[in-house]
XYZ file of N, CA and C in Angstrom:
738
model
N -9.039 11.650 -7.110
C -9.566 10.257 -6.618
C -10.565 10.299 -5.632
N -10.516 11.325 -4.538
C -11.566 10.961 -3.850
C -12.861 11.494 -4.597
N -12.900 12.599 -5.277
C -13.973 12.935 -6.029
C -14.756 11.727 -6.773
N -14.049 10.834 -7.422
C -14.679 9.706 -8.042
C -15.298 8.694 -7.223
N -14.287 8.609 -6.105
C -14.875 7.532 -5.184
C -16.069 7.843 -4.511
N -16.390 8.944 -4.183
C -17.457 9.663 -3.688
C -18.732 9.764 -4.540
N -18.634 9.342 -5.674
C -19.639 9.653 -6.617
C -20.641 8.707 -6.126
N -22.213 8.911 -6.189
C -23.070 8.335 -5.947
C -23.003 6.657 -6.520
N -22.922 6.998 -7.789
C -23.046 5.425 -8.586
C -21.699 4.439 -8.362
N -20.669 5.038 -7.829
C -19.306 4.476 -7.431
C -19.486 3.860 -6.295
N -20.122 4.739 -5.055
C -20.320 4.564 -3.798
C -21.198 3.319 -3.549
N -22.335 3.325 -4.538
C -23.139 2.526 -4.598
C -22.786 1.195 -4.760
N -22.076 1.421 -5.884
C -21.412 -0.003 -6.558
C -20.587 -0.654 -5.309
N -19.382 0.138 -4.812
C -18.659 -0.321 -3.876
C -19.092 -1.046 -2.698
N -20.706 -0.400 -2.120
C -21.061 -1.222 -0.922
C -21.841 -2.179 -1.453
N -22.171 -2.339 -2.712
C -23.002 -3.777 -3.049
C -21.981 -4.701 -3.358
N -20.683 -4.524 -3.845
C -19.872 -5.527 -3.737
C -19.371 -5.933 -2.274
N -19.371 -4.993 -1.372
C -18.829 -5.410 -0.164
C -19.820 -6.019 0.817
N -21.136 -5.864 0.445
C -22.192 -6.556 1.235
C -22.253 -7.940 0.456
N -22.064 -8.361 -0.643
C -22.017 -9.266 -1.034
C -20.764 -10.281 -1.280
N -20.035 -9.827 -0.200
C -18.593 -10.473 -0.088
C -17.569 -10.555 -1.470
N -17.900 -9.740 -2.359
C -17.164 -9.623 -3.517
C -16.164 -8.572 -3.227
N -15.112 -9.152 -2.646
C -13.868 -8.283 -2.082
C -12.936 -8.121 -3.480
N -12.516 -9.066 -3.888
C -11.609 -9.114 -5.017
C -12.230 -7.999 -6.126
N -13.479 -7.935 -6.595
C -14.141 -7.223 -7.372
C -13.804 -6.148 -6.863
N -14.019 -5.883 -5.549
C -14.140 -4.327 -4.898
C -12.953 -3.820 -5.022
N -11.712 -4.612 -4.569
C -10.449 -4.161 -5.028
C -10.265 -3.770 -6.427
N -10.739 -4.348 -7.555
C -10.538 -4.171 -8.674
C -11.111 -2.539 -9.140
N -11.901 -2.586 -8.635
C -12.871 -1.279 -8.936
C -11.924 -0.100 -8.238
N -11.506 -0.565 -6.762
C -10.953 0.652 -6.096
C -9.675 0.760 -6.945
N -9.087 -0.121 -7.574
C -7.765 -0.174 -8.306
C -7.924 1.003 -9.458
N -8.972 0.857 -10.162
C -9.368 1.763 -11.367
C -9.582 3.081 -10.727
N -10.235 3.286 -9.500
C -10.699 4.553 -9.164
C -9.416 5.151 -8.736
N -8.429 4.567 -8.370
C -7.052 5.199 -7.524
C -6.371 5.593 -8.997
N -6.331 4.608 -9.932
C -5.404 4.950 -10.857
C -6.074 6.171 -12.014
N -7.180 6.566 -11.894
C -7.796 7.455 -12.645
C -7.353 8.844 -11.792
N -7.548 8.675 -10.560
C -7.129 9.940 -9.805
C -5.630 10.274 -9.809
N -5.025 9.411 -9.838
C -3.352 9.881 -9.954
C -3.318 9.896 -11.474
N -3.637 9.918 -12.178
C -3.794 9.959 -13.705
C -4.145 11.460 -13.928
N -5.191 12.041 -13.622
C -6.029 13.076 -13.662
C -5.000 14.189 -12.897
N -4.488 13.990 -11.780
C -3.439 14.831 -10.939
C -2.301 14.869 -11.765
N -1.584 13.882 -12.288
C -0.324 13.733 -12.783
C -0.222 14.587 -14.150
N -1.586 14.369 -15.127
C -1.829 15.241 -16.452
C -1.968 16.511 -16.159
N -2.766 16.986 -15.067
C -3.022 18.293 -15.094
C -1.712 19.182 -14.586
N -1.040 18.379 -13.745
C 0.162 19.025 -13.164
C 1.150 19.196 -14.335
N 1.268 18.378 -15.235
C 2.218 18.348 -16.519
C 1.577 19.308 -17.521
N 0.503 19.825 -17.524
C -0.325 20.766 -18.686
C 0.172 22.093 -18.085
N -0.051 22.096 -16.596
C 0.226 23.372 -16.203
C 1.936 23.825 -16.419
N 2.530 22.819 -15.964
C 4.095 23.184 -16.118
C 4.622 23.524 -17.893
N 4.083 22.791 -18.684
C 4.180 22.887 -20.019
C 3.750 24.504 -20.357
N 2.555 24.867 -19.789
C 2.258 26.290 -20.141
C 3.077 27.256 -19.513
N 3.662 26.975 -18.466
C 4.502 28.173 -18.156
C 5.759 27.960 -18.860
N 6.210 26.936 -19.595
C 7.300 26.490 -20.316
C 7.038 27.522 -21.533
N 5.805 27.594 -21.958
C 5.445 28.108 -23.281
C 5.693 29.514 -23.285
N 5.542 30.072 -21.970
C 5.876 31.507 -21.755
C 7.581 31.946 -21.840
N 8.319 30.912 -21.419
C 9.556 30.916 -21.347
C 9.961 30.843 -23.111
N 9.716 29.871 -23.754
C 10.005 29.574 -25.238
C 9.780 30.757 -25.977
N 8.601 31.712 -25.629
C 8.234 32.973 -26.564
C 9.462 33.976 -26.265
N 10.380 33.634 -25.465
C 11.382 34.755 -25.032
C 12.748 34.355 -25.896
N 12.542 33.274 -26.524
C 13.880 32.783 -27.126
C 14.187 33.931 -28.506
N 15.229 34.403 -28.864
C 15.923 35.260 -29.472
C 15.721 34.609 -31.105
N 16.282 33.504 -31.004
C 16.745 32.770 -32.511
C 15.320 32.571 -33.113
N 14.813 32.838 -33.927
C 13.631 32.737 -34.693
C 13.383 31.320 -34.961
N 14.477 30.683 -35.530
C 14.376 29.307 -36.058
C 14.500 28.369 -34.784
N 15.032 28.668 -33.801
C 15.030 27.553 -32.501
C 13.548 27.974 -32.057
N 13.239 29.047 -31.630
C 11.909 29.217 -31.291
C 10.899 28.801 -31.592
N 10.602 28.848 -33.178
C 9.648 28.206 -33.842
C 9.674 26.574 -33.687
N 10.983 25.987 -33.350
C 11.011 24.300 -33.368
C 10.637 24.040 -31.956
N 10.836 25.092 -31.093
C 10.331 24.759 -29.657
C 8.922 24.687 -29.395
N 8.652 25.876 -30.211
C 6.804 26.128 -30.035
C 6.291 24.720 -30.535
N 6.723 24.147 -31.718
C 6.256 23.132 -32.318
C 6.387 21.856 -31.233
N 7.453 21.739 -30.361
C 7.505 20.801 -29.781
C 6.721 20.951 -28.194
N 6.489 22.225 -28.121
C 5.597 22.568 -27.071
C 4.206 22.027 -27.388
N 3.677 22.396 -28.584
C 2.296 22.144 -29.014
C 2.253 20.404 -29.231
N 3.036 20.081 -29.644
C 3.080 18.317 -29.549
C 2.771 17.771 -28.007
N 3.829 18.052 -27.307
C 3.684 17.702 -25.918
C 2.269 18.197 -25.246
N 2.047 19.349 -25.246
C 0.641 19.844 -24.792
C -0.660 19.079 -25.370
N -0.381 18.630 -26.775
C -1.260 17.746 -27.424
C -1.685 16.416 -26.939
N -0.448 15.738 -26.240
C -0.571 14.498 -25.758
C -0.973 14.578 -24.599
N -0.793 15.739 -23.443
C -1.271 15.776 -22.528
C -2.938 16.011 -22.360
N -3.142 16.691 -23.437
C -4.668 17.125 -23.417
C -5.422 15.759 -23.741
N -4.813 15.094 -24.830
C -5.511 13.787 -25.228
C -5.555 12.809 -24.152
N -4.483 13.042 -23.163
C -4.768 12.067 -21.804
C -5.648 12.476 -21.028
N -6.145 13.775 -20.782
C -7.217 14.276 -19.892
C -8.442 14.298 -20.625
N -8.364 14.281 -21.883
C -9.765 13.887 -22.630
C -10.082 12.314 -22.470
N -9.023 11.642 -22.378
C -9.381 10.051 -21.981
C -9.798 9.982 -20.638
N -9.300 10.718 -19.611
C -9.737 10.849 -18.438
C -11.159 11.079 -18.023
N -11.569 12.081 -18.936
C -13.057 12.350 -18.844
C -13.892 11.236 -19.208
N -13.281 10.740 -20.592
C -14.094 9.591 -21.163
C -14.338 8.118 -20.253
N -13.177 8.072 -19.638
C -13.263 6.715 -18.845
C -14.015 6.974 -17.613
N -14.163 8.276 -17.021
C -14.698 8.218 -15.769
C -16.502 8.256 -16.009
N -16.839 8.803 -17.030
C -18.228 9.046 -17.554
C -18.574 7.471 -17.808
N -17.648 6.662 -18.633
C -18.165 5.261 -18.832
C -18.016 4.565 -17.589
N -17.187 4.646 -16.777
C -16.804 4.022 -15.186
C -18.348 4.098 -14.798
N -18.617 5.519 -14.469
C -19.790 5.776 -13.815
C -21.304 5.054 -14.384
N -20.995 4.994 -15.732
C -22.225 4.546 -16.245
C -22.053 2.995 -16.059
N -21.065 2.324 -16.033
C -20.990 0.811 -15.911
C -21.314 0.706 -14.445
N -21.132 1.313 -13.670
C -21.351 1.073 -12.184
C -22.589 1.207 -12.034
N -23.372 1.977 -12.628
C -24.907 2.158 -12.551
C -25.580 1.128 -12.917
N -25.021 0.419 -14.272
C -25.640 -0.395 -15.056
C -25.624 -2.230 -13.769
N -24.551 -1.976 -13.329
C -24.035 -3.284 -12.621
C -25.053 -3.256 -11.377
N -25.287 -2.107 -10.743
C -25.942 -2.220 -9.486
C -27.319 -2.605 -9.930
N -27.941 -1.825 -11.144
C -29.152 -2.327 -11.518
C -29.313 -3.718 -11.859
N -28.453 -4.473 -12.538
C -28.376 -5.628 -12.912
C -28.427 -6.615 -11.682
N -27.765 -6.091 -10.580
C -27.619 -7.176 -9.142
C -29.200 -6.899 -8.692
N -29.920 -5.619 -8.622
C -31.087 -5.588 -8.287
C -32.211 -6.255 -8.817
N -31.935 -6.494 -10.435
C -33.109 -7.211 -11.256
C -32.822 -8.338 -11.213
N -31.441 -8.922 -11.137
C -31.300 -10.190 -11.604
C -30.495 -11.227 -10.484
N -30.128 -10.447 -9.786
C -29.101 -10.920 -8.674
C -27.500 -11.326 -8.583
N -26.873 -12.048 -7.769
C -25.585 -11.848 -7.569
C -24.767 -12.404 -8.537
N -25.143 -13.537 -9.230
C -24.518 -14.174 -10.268
C -24.283 -13.244 -11.614
N -25.490 -12.510 -11.567
C -25.544 -11.608 -12.947
C -24.797 -10.449 -12.664
N -24.832 -9.912 -11.321
C -23.821 -8.852 -10.740
C -22.534 -8.793 -10.827
N -21.930 -10.317 -10.751
C -20.730 -10.545 -10.771
C -20.093 -10.504 -12.518
N -20.959 -11.140 -13.291
C -20.631 -10.891 -14.841
C -20.745 -9.274 -15.121
N -21.793 -8.741 -14.543
C -21.560 -7.266 -15.238
C -20.221 -6.546 -14.564
N -19.886 -6.819 -13.452
C -18.735 -6.312 -12.971
C -17.350 -6.457 -13.703
N -17.131 -7.901 -14.310
C -16.332 -8.454 -15.191
C -16.258 -7.995 -16.298
N -17.724 -7.250 -16.930
C -17.888 -7.048 -18.114
C -17.284 -5.368 -18.269
N -16.977 -4.699 -17.303
C -16.115 -3.457 -17.104
C -14.917 -3.540 -17.668
N -14.432 -4.680 -17.786
C -13.212 -4.798 -18.246
C -11.912 -3.944 -17.680
N -11.799 -3.898 -16.588
C -10.952 -3.049 -15.874
C -9.486 -3.509 -16.278
N -9.103 -4.559 -16.081
C -7.767 -4.814 -16.574
C -7.299 -4.472 -18.160
N -8.508 -4.687 -19.111
C -8.233 -4.417 -20.339
C -8.111 -2.693 -20.552
N -8.728 -2.411 -19.981
C -9.020 -0.405 -19.633
C -7.416 -0.153 -19.305
N -6.743 -0.676 -18.476
C -5.573 -0.207 -17.858
C -4.409 -0.684 -19.009
N -4.512 -1.859 -19.452
C -3.672 -2.441 -20.800
C -3.505 -1.007 -21.947
N -4.786 -0.661 -22.141
C -4.997 0.052 -23.121
C -4.206 1.631 -22.791
N -4.500 1.870 -21.530
C -3.671 3.044 -21.190
C -2.233 3.136 -21.199
N -1.743 1.790 -20.533
C -0.460 1.473 -20.586
C 0.315 1.755 -21.985
N -0.495 1.362 -22.930
C 0.172 1.240 -24.046
C 0.130 2.711 -24.823
N -0.956 3.377 -24.351
C -0.968 4.817 -25.088
C 0.048 5.694 -24.290
N 0.241 5.646 -22.982
C 1.331 6.457 -22.292
C 2.907 6.136 -22.496
N 3.012 4.813 -22.661
C 4.349 4.578 -23.163
C 4.538 4.865 -24.608
N 3.717 4.752 -25.590
C 4.020 5.683 -26.695
C 4.192 6.937 -26.548
N 3.382 7.545 -25.839
C 3.765 9.383 -25.475
C 5.274 9.302 -25.073
N 5.347 8.496 -23.992
C 6.849 8.501 -23.570
C 7.881 8.088 -24.586
N 7.736 7.373 -25.360
C 8.902 6.991 -26.379
C 9.208 8.335 -27.458
N 7.824 8.786 -27.803
C 7.836 9.988 -28.518
C 8.576 11.015 -27.951
N 8.226 11.306 -26.570
C 8.935 12.464 -25.948
C 10.603 12.229 -25.840
N 10.902 11.149 -25.684
C 12.490 10.866 -25.725
C 13.000 11.533 -26.982
N 12.195 10.948 -28.119
C 12.949 11.522 -29.644
C 12.722 13.026 -29.481
N 11.817 13.655 -28.849
C 11.741 15.342 -28.623
C 12.941 15.929 -27.695
N 13.390 14.912 -26.993
C 14.474 15.463 -25.952
C 15.823 15.634 -26.933
N 15.924 14.550 -27.848
C 17.012 14.494 -28.494
C 17.149 15.729 -29.486
N 16.055 16.143 -30.149
C 15.780 17.014 -30.725
C 16.400 18.748 -30.488
N 15.775 18.870 -28.999
C 16.415 19.689 -28.459
C 17.754 19.795 -27.916
N 18.519 18.666 -27.743
C 19.776 18.543 -27.514
C 20.716 18.450 -28.870
N 19.926 18.481 -29.986
C 20.575 19.256 -31.347
C 20.625 20.396 -31.483
N 19.519 21.131 -30.694
C 19.206 22.461 -30.975
C 20.246 23.274 -29.998
N 20.564 22.661 -28.993
C 21.573 23.240 -28.026
C 22.838 23.142 -28.788
N 23.400 22.209 -29.655
C 24.492 22.156 -30.155
C 24.460 22.908 -31.205
N 23.347 23.354 -31.980
C 23.468 24.310 -33.028
C 23.828 25.564 -32.288
N 23.093 25.575 -31.315
C 23.284 27.143 -30.596
C 24.940 27.482 -30.108
N 25.331 26.011 -29.686
C 26.864 26.519 -29.377
C 27.547 26.705 -30.457
N 27.249 25.958 -31.486
C 28.202 26.213 -32.830
C 27.910 27.846 -33.066
N 26.780 28.237 -32.890
C 26.187 29.672 -33.446
C 27.414 30.809 -32.536
N 27.313 30.270 -31.256
C 28.224 31.233 -30.509
C 29.503 31.427 -30.663
N 30.220 29.991 -31.058
C 31.571 30.146 -31.577
C 31.680 30.794 -32.723
N 30.836 31.113 -33.877
C 31.067 31.810 -34.823
C 30.901 33.175 -34.326
N 30.152 33.698 -33.088
C 30.101 34.818 -32.857
C 31.273 35.270 -32.197
N 32.102 34.380 -31.571
C 33.361 34.946 -31.145
C 34.388 35.513 -32.333
N 34.071 34.504 -33.296
C 35.188 34.976 -34.519
C 34.586 36.291 -35.130
N 33.270 36.459 -35.013
C 32.944 37.733 -35.798
C 33.464 38.814 -34.815
N 33.377 38.745 -33.438
C 33.518 39.713 -32.495
C 34.880 40.160 -32.815
N 35.903 39.709 -33.354
C 37.058 40.561 -33.683
C 36.981 41.695 -34.378
N 36.211 41.730 -35.227
C 35.901 42.757 -35.883
C 34.829 43.933 -35.455
N 33.674 43.327 -34.736
C 32.682 44.117 -34.194
C 32.647 43.263 -32.595
N 33.154 44.392 -31.673
C 33.338 43.792 -30.525
C 31.893 44.026 -29.756
N 31.462 45.346 -29.811
C 30.327 45.535 -29.184
C 29.004 44.840 -29.611
N 28.535 44.694 -30.886
C 27.699 43.835 -31.472
C 27.828 42.301 -31.160
N 28.840 41.573 -31.113
C 29.305 40.370 -30.936
C 28.806 39.946 -29.257
N 29.060 41.279 -28.444
C 28.714 41.115 -27.015
C 27.216 41.114 -26.797
N 26.569 41.758 -27.649
C 25.368 41.904 -27.309
C 24.682 40.474 -27.902
N 25.255 40.057 -29.166
C 24.362 38.866 -29.529
C 24.687 37.399 -28.802
N 26.041 37.503 -28.342
C 26.495 36.409 -27.193
C 25.491 36.340 -26.143
N 25.182 37.602 -25.653
C 24.206 37.642 -24.258
C 22.876 36.922 -24.762
N 22.309 37.204 -25.972
C 21.001 36.862 -26.378
C 21.253 35.373 -26.771
N 22.230 34.740 -26.845
C 22.550 33.260 -27.341
C 22.743 32.488 -25.787
N 23.322 33.417 -24.824
C 23.516 32.430 -23.668
C 21.935 32.706 -23.002
N 20.870 33.893 -23.173
C 19.582 33.562 -22.817
C 18.964 32.117 -23.386
N 19.068 32.078 -24.618
C 18.550 31.101 -25.405
C 18.992 29.617 -25.127
N 20.129 29.663 -24.784
C 20.910 28.494 -24.140
C 20.251 28.003 -23.076
N 19.958 29.068 -21.975
C 19.363 28.630 -21.050
C 18.023 28.204 -20.868
N 17.119 29.088 -21.885
C 15.876 28.280 -22.162
C 15.511 26.918 -22.538
N 16.969 26.843 -23.664
C 16.809 25.507 -24.130
C 17.021 24.399 -23.082
N 17.986 24.534 -22.281
C 18.296 23.365 -21.230
C 17.146 23.306 -20.407
N 16.413 24.236 -19.858
C 15.243 24.054 -18.785
C 14.243 23.560 -19.883
N 14.362 23.810 -20.820
C 13.193 22.917 -21.834
C 13.380 21.399 -21.945
N 14.548 21.386 -22.452
C 15.045 19.984 -22.320
C 14.781 19.108 -21.116
N 15.039 19.736 -20.183
C 14.994 19.077 -18.919
C 13.562 18.574 -18.369
N 12.581 19.910 -18.866
C 11.137 19.575 -18.687
C 10.528 18.382 -19.541
N 11.187 18.525 -20.876
C 10.500 17.370 -21.706
C 10.784 16.020 -21.282
N 12.104 15.788 -20.602
C 12.637 14.806 -20.061
C 11.519 14.317 -19.021
N 11.312 15.218 -18.159
C 10.452 15.009 -17.064
C 8.985 14.539 -17.527
N 8.613 15.369 -18.573
C 7.218 14.742 -19.177
C 6.946 13.523 -19.635
N 8.173 13.181 -20.302
C 8.646 11.729 -20.808
C 8.600 10.643 -19.731
N 9.213 10.996 -18.447
C 9.227 10.020 -17.384
C 7.751 10.198 -16.648
N 7.018 11.110 -16.600
C 5.976 11.224 -16.188
C 4.698 9.954 -16.990
N 4.957 10.333 -18.312
C 3.906 9.539 -19.057
C 4.579 7.855 -18.806
N 5.785 7.512 -18.589
C 6.325 6.419 -18.568
C 5.891 5.788 -17.128
N 5.789 6.687 -16.012
C 5.231 6.352 -14.743
C 3.853 5.882 -14.763
N 3.335 6.658 -15.460
C 1.554 6.437 -15.679
C 1.631 5.179 -16.606
N 2.335 4.712 -17.448
C 2.244 3.451 -18.300
C 2.785 2.455 -17.048
N 3.821 2.366 -16.428
C 4.159 1.586 -15.452
C 3.003 1.168 -14.735
N 2.641 2.299 -14.063
C 1.635 1.798 -12.783
C 0.296 1.259 -13.575
N 0.021 1.495 -14.626
C -1.076 0.739 -15.378
C -0.879 -0.568 -15.675
N 0.355 -0.982 -15.958
C 0.547 -2.461 -16.225
C 0.739 -2.918 -14.849
N 1.317 -2.482 -13.902
C 1.395 -3.063 -12.794
C -0.105 -3.276 -11.930
N -1.079 -2.519 -12.188
C -2.466 -2.611 -11.574
C -3.091 -3.923 -12.306
N -2.802 -3.986 -13.697
C -3.851 -4.824 -14.749
C -2.942 -6.215 -14.174
N -1.749 -6.357 -13.949
C -0.902 -7.644 -13.737
C -1.650 -8.249 -12.194
N -1.452 -7.139 -11.461
C -2.154 -7.641 -9.971
C -3.541 -8.040 -10.060
N -4.244 -7.555 -10.818
C -5.655 -7.992 -10.946
C -5.902 -9.220 -11.718
N -4.952 -9.491 -12.892
C -4.955 -10.935 -13.238
C -4.239 -11.972 -12.460
N -3.385 -11.695 -11.621
C -2.812 -12.702 -10.671
C -3.826 -13.138 -9.767
N -4.639 -12.171 -9.041
C -5.407 -12.296 -8.313
C -6.755 -13.370 -8.945
N -7.127 -13.039 -10.153
C -8.309 -13.864 -10.730
C -7.373 -15.197 -10.885
N -6.070 -15.443 -11.258
C -5.748 -16.764 -11.290
C -5.534 -17.438 -9.984
N -5.308 -16.822 -9.097
C -5.374 -17.290 -7.861
C -6.637 -17.921 -7.691
N -7.548 -16.933 -7.463
C -9.134 -17.238 -7.391
C -9.334 -18.441 -7.981
N -9.342 -18.660 -9.590
C -9.518 -19.687 -10.038
C -8.965 -20.989 -9.647
N -7.506 -21.072 -9.380
C -6.666 -22.124 -8.728
C -7.341 -22.637 -7.401
N -7.541 -21.794 -6.637
C -8.310 -22.131 -5.274
C -9.599 -22.846 -5.348
N -10.381 -22.229 -6.707
C -12.013 -22.986 -6.779
C -11.672 -24.441 -6.992
N -10.675 -24.340 -8.054
C -10.338 -25.804 -8.644
C -9.919 -26.814 -7.173
N -9.092 -26.285 -6.810
C -8.387 -27.149 -5.619
C -9.604 -27.597 -4.575
N -10.660 -26.752 -4.438
C -11.692 -27.068 -3.253
C -12.699 -27.977 -4.185
N -12.885 -27.720 -5.588
C -13.667 -28.508 -6.146
C -13.282 -30.079 -6.241
N -11.881 -30.081 -6.356
C -11.261 -31.527 -6.310
C -11.180 -32.015 -4.840
N -11.110 -31.307 -3.952
C -11.224 -31.575 -2.506
C -12.726 -32.243 -2.186
N -13.550 -31.535 -2.886
C -15.132 -32.151 -2.457
C -15.268 -33.220 -3.440
N -14.597 -33.422 -4.641
C -14.831 -34.802 -5.435
C -14.301 -35.984 -4.311
N -13.016 -35.845 -3.927
C -12.414 -36.943 -3.118
C -13.303 -37.247 -2.032
N -13.827 -35.961 -0.851
C -14.298 -36.438 0.178
C -15.572 -37.369 -0.271
N -16.376 -36.939 -1.525
C -17.510 -37.940 -2.074
C -17.265 -39.296 -2.229
N -15.914 -39.471 -2.848
C -15.541 -40.714 -3.252
C -15.121 -41.698 -1.802
N -14.367 -40.909 -0.835
C -14.139 -41.427 0.169
C -15.681 -41.912 1.066
N -16.789 -41.195 0.975
C -17.850 -41.510 1.701
C -18.533 -42.578 0.950
N -18.568 -42.726 -0.311
C -18.995 -43.684 -1.123
C -18.302 -44.919 -1.423
N -17.375 -45.002 -0.863
C -16.293 -46.317 -1.225
C -17.062 -47.331 -0.259
N -17.234 -48.718 -1.365
C -17.855 -49.672 -0.672
C -17.103 -50.533 0.143
N -15.566 -50.351 0.022
C -14.751 -51.306 0.724
C -14.760 -50.489 2.198
N -14.811 -49.288 2.205
C -14.543 -48.642 3.343
C -15.921 -48.821 4.164
N -17.032 -48.956 3.430
C -18.322 -49.366 4.151
C -18.263 -50.801 4.729
N -17.518 -51.556 4.264
C -17.549 -53.190 4.856
C -16.527 -52.989 5.759
């Protein structure tokens, strides 16, 4: 977050907004800067955890379950990497938009500057991110259920081994040990996937909250301006009222 906030183009935009008393617009820009930083940090941590989990998945003895888990790891990592790619794109676009807005201010003045900041479409950007991360969260919820099915499948296989062990005690004990190891890895994988889903859901909800806060602020500002305009009209009518003049 600090890295983006301290970028020369963003810092210049913030300074111009502050000096022109455009405090609401500055808050909106800061809100997106904060969210981008939070998003980048969260996704980077998620990717590290998934990469660590991949090493454990490779230790699963059951070939079928290992292949299924590897596929789920690939899917989840793909979602996280997609999110990180979007972070880079948004940062680049944001920096360019900040540069354009400041140039507009220098060339055309405050009113054009205000329109340029609005054209950055901060709440709309947050809406799109909320939708994307919400979808990722729902997709991972389904994957968590798949892991639960794998755990049930493994428990069933363990029951078959117990029956088989009546004839081959030594071999059954060895297979049971492998099954217990696989079961432990599956349990940890299921918990991690659930954590990933909640992480995406948290990012989605934060984006929704920030977008809503900006919209509410805009509505309040619009209402305030309308009320001020009505007061000015009433004051004007009072001053020009002939009855009061007599």
